[in-house]
Every structure is written in structure tokens, then in C-alpha cells.
Amino acid sequence: AQKVTQAQTEISVVEKEDVTLDCVYETRDTTYYLFWYKQPPSGELVFLIRRNSFDEQNEISGRYSWNFQKSTSSFNFTITASQVVDSAVYFCALTSGTYKYIFGTGTRLKVLA
Amino acid sequence: SQTIHQWPATLVQPVGSPLSLECTVEGTSNPNLYWYRQAAGRGLQLLFYSVGIGQISSEVPQNLSASRPQDRQFILSSKKLLLSDSGFYLCAWSRLADTDTQYFGPGTRLTVL
């Protein structure tokens, strides 16, 4: 069975601090895809990144970076120099096909001014 | 570009009343469509998905149903709402491949009293 674990329920940081959100996944499939979504207070899920299992290269997009490590089944998300606008719930998700995403329970990030 | 709409944005309904939530997608053809429910403080649960007009797959047995009367329209319904149906309902779309990125609508917040 597939599973996504986001062990951090809530994280609070002060603005300009760096913060890492953890995501650990379980799957027996060799081909799979991992995602991160942001859910601001408005509720809409905003797509951030998609990564397939054959591409372990880390990615950086502005203040956001992602570290994918198959050896530890982790796909962690780091925000550098956090801002108040980063406050949201962040979800990690996994799919191997069959149209079904397996979502983690989310990590609520609070960035304090 | 593609956009996804949901309405209503919020809804308060008495127990036992019917429900109809609508989702429409613009700017794409033959999308896969999905209905998710998010209970308060929890992750997302896939309820239904559709790969074409009239084709509905149910993930979780319940008193909800879904229909796809047109290519870019997806409707979530219930004949009699239960208290446990309260939650945040999100519609999503993706392109044809089952591992394609899902893009979410703004959601409908349903409160059953």
C-alpha cells in the first residue's frame, strides 16, 4: 500500500528564517510521481512542484527548494527566508497512476512577523 | 490558459436536504475530473473521478453521487445530507494521463446543520 507521512503537524517560524517541511513516502512501484501543494487560508490548493521517481535532481525555484532522496524515501521542501505570505498548509502527495493521489495530512506553517 | 470554477463558494444546508455542487473547467478538452473532500484539519480524500462524459468512478461508498453531463462539467450531488457530509469540497482536473498533475478549484465549504 502507498502512504505519505508528514510528521510535522504545525511549524511556527519568525519571518526570514529558513524552514524545511518533511515528507516521507512509501510505495512498491518503481515509477511514481511526487507533488507539493500549498493551501493558503482561502482554501484553494496551489500546485508547487511535480517530480518523477527517475529524477533525483534537486530543484530550486526562487526561495523554494526541494530535496528528493530515494534512499530515504523523502521529498522535503525548504523555504528560504520565509515570509508571512508563506503561511499556509502544505501537502505532499504521491501517485503511481490509477488516477489516485495519496495525500499526506499536511503541515501548517505559520510565519510570524 | 485553463481555469476551474466551483460554485457555490459556501453553503449551509439542513440535515436531510439535497445537495448539488458544480465544477466547470475552461480552456481544455477531455480533462480528467475529480471530487475531493477535506474534513476540518485533515488531508484530502478522493471521492469520485471521471475520465469522460458519463464515466464516473467512486472511491468511497457514501450517500454522495457524481455526474458528468458535459465534457467540462462535473457535479456532486446528494439526495439527503448527513451531518458527516460537512467539509470542504474541492474539484480538480488533469490532462488525460493518469499521472498528470491535478489542478484544483477554489473549493466549496459545506456546513450541514
Coordinates of C-alpha atoms in Angstrom, one line a residue, chain A residues 33 35 37 39 43-45 47 50 91 96-101 103-104, chain B residues 32 34 36 38 43-44 49 51 59 88 90 98-102 104-105:
Chain A
Y33 CA 5.4 10.9 -9.0
F35 CA 4.0 16.6 -5.6
Y37 CA 0.8 21.8 -2.9
Q39 CA -3.2 25.6 0.6
G43 CA -8.6 27.1 0.6
E44 CA -7.6 26.5 -3.0
L45 CA -4.7 24.1 -3.4
F47 CA 0.4 23.3 -7.3
R50 CA 6.0 17.6 -9.5
F91 CA 0.6 19.0 1.3
S96 CA 1.8 5.8 -9.4
G97 CA -1.1 6.1 -11.7
T98 CA -4.7 4.8 -11.5
Y99 CA -5.7 8.5 -11.1
K100 CA -5.4 8.4 -7.4
Y101 CA -3.2 10.7 -5.4
F103 CA -2.0 12.9 0.2
G104 CA -0.3 13.4 3.4
Chain B
N32 CA -10.0 14.1 -16.2
Y34 CA -12.0 14.7 -9.6
Y36 CA -12.2 15.5 -3.2
Q38 CA -11.3 17.7 3.1
G43 CA -6.0 15.7 4.4
L44 CA -7.8 15.2 1.1
Y49 CA -13.1 10.7 -10.7
V51 CA -12.3 10.2 -17.5
E59 CA -13.6 5.7 -4.4
F88 CA -14.5 21.5 2.1
L90 CA -12.5 20.5 -4.0
D98 CA -3.3 9.3 -15.0
T99 CA -0.1 10.6 -13.6
D100 CA -0.6 14.1 -14.8
T101 CA -0.6 17.0 -12.4
Q102 CA -4.0 17.7 -10.9
F104 CA -7.6 22.4 -8.1
G105 CA -10.5 24.7 -8.0

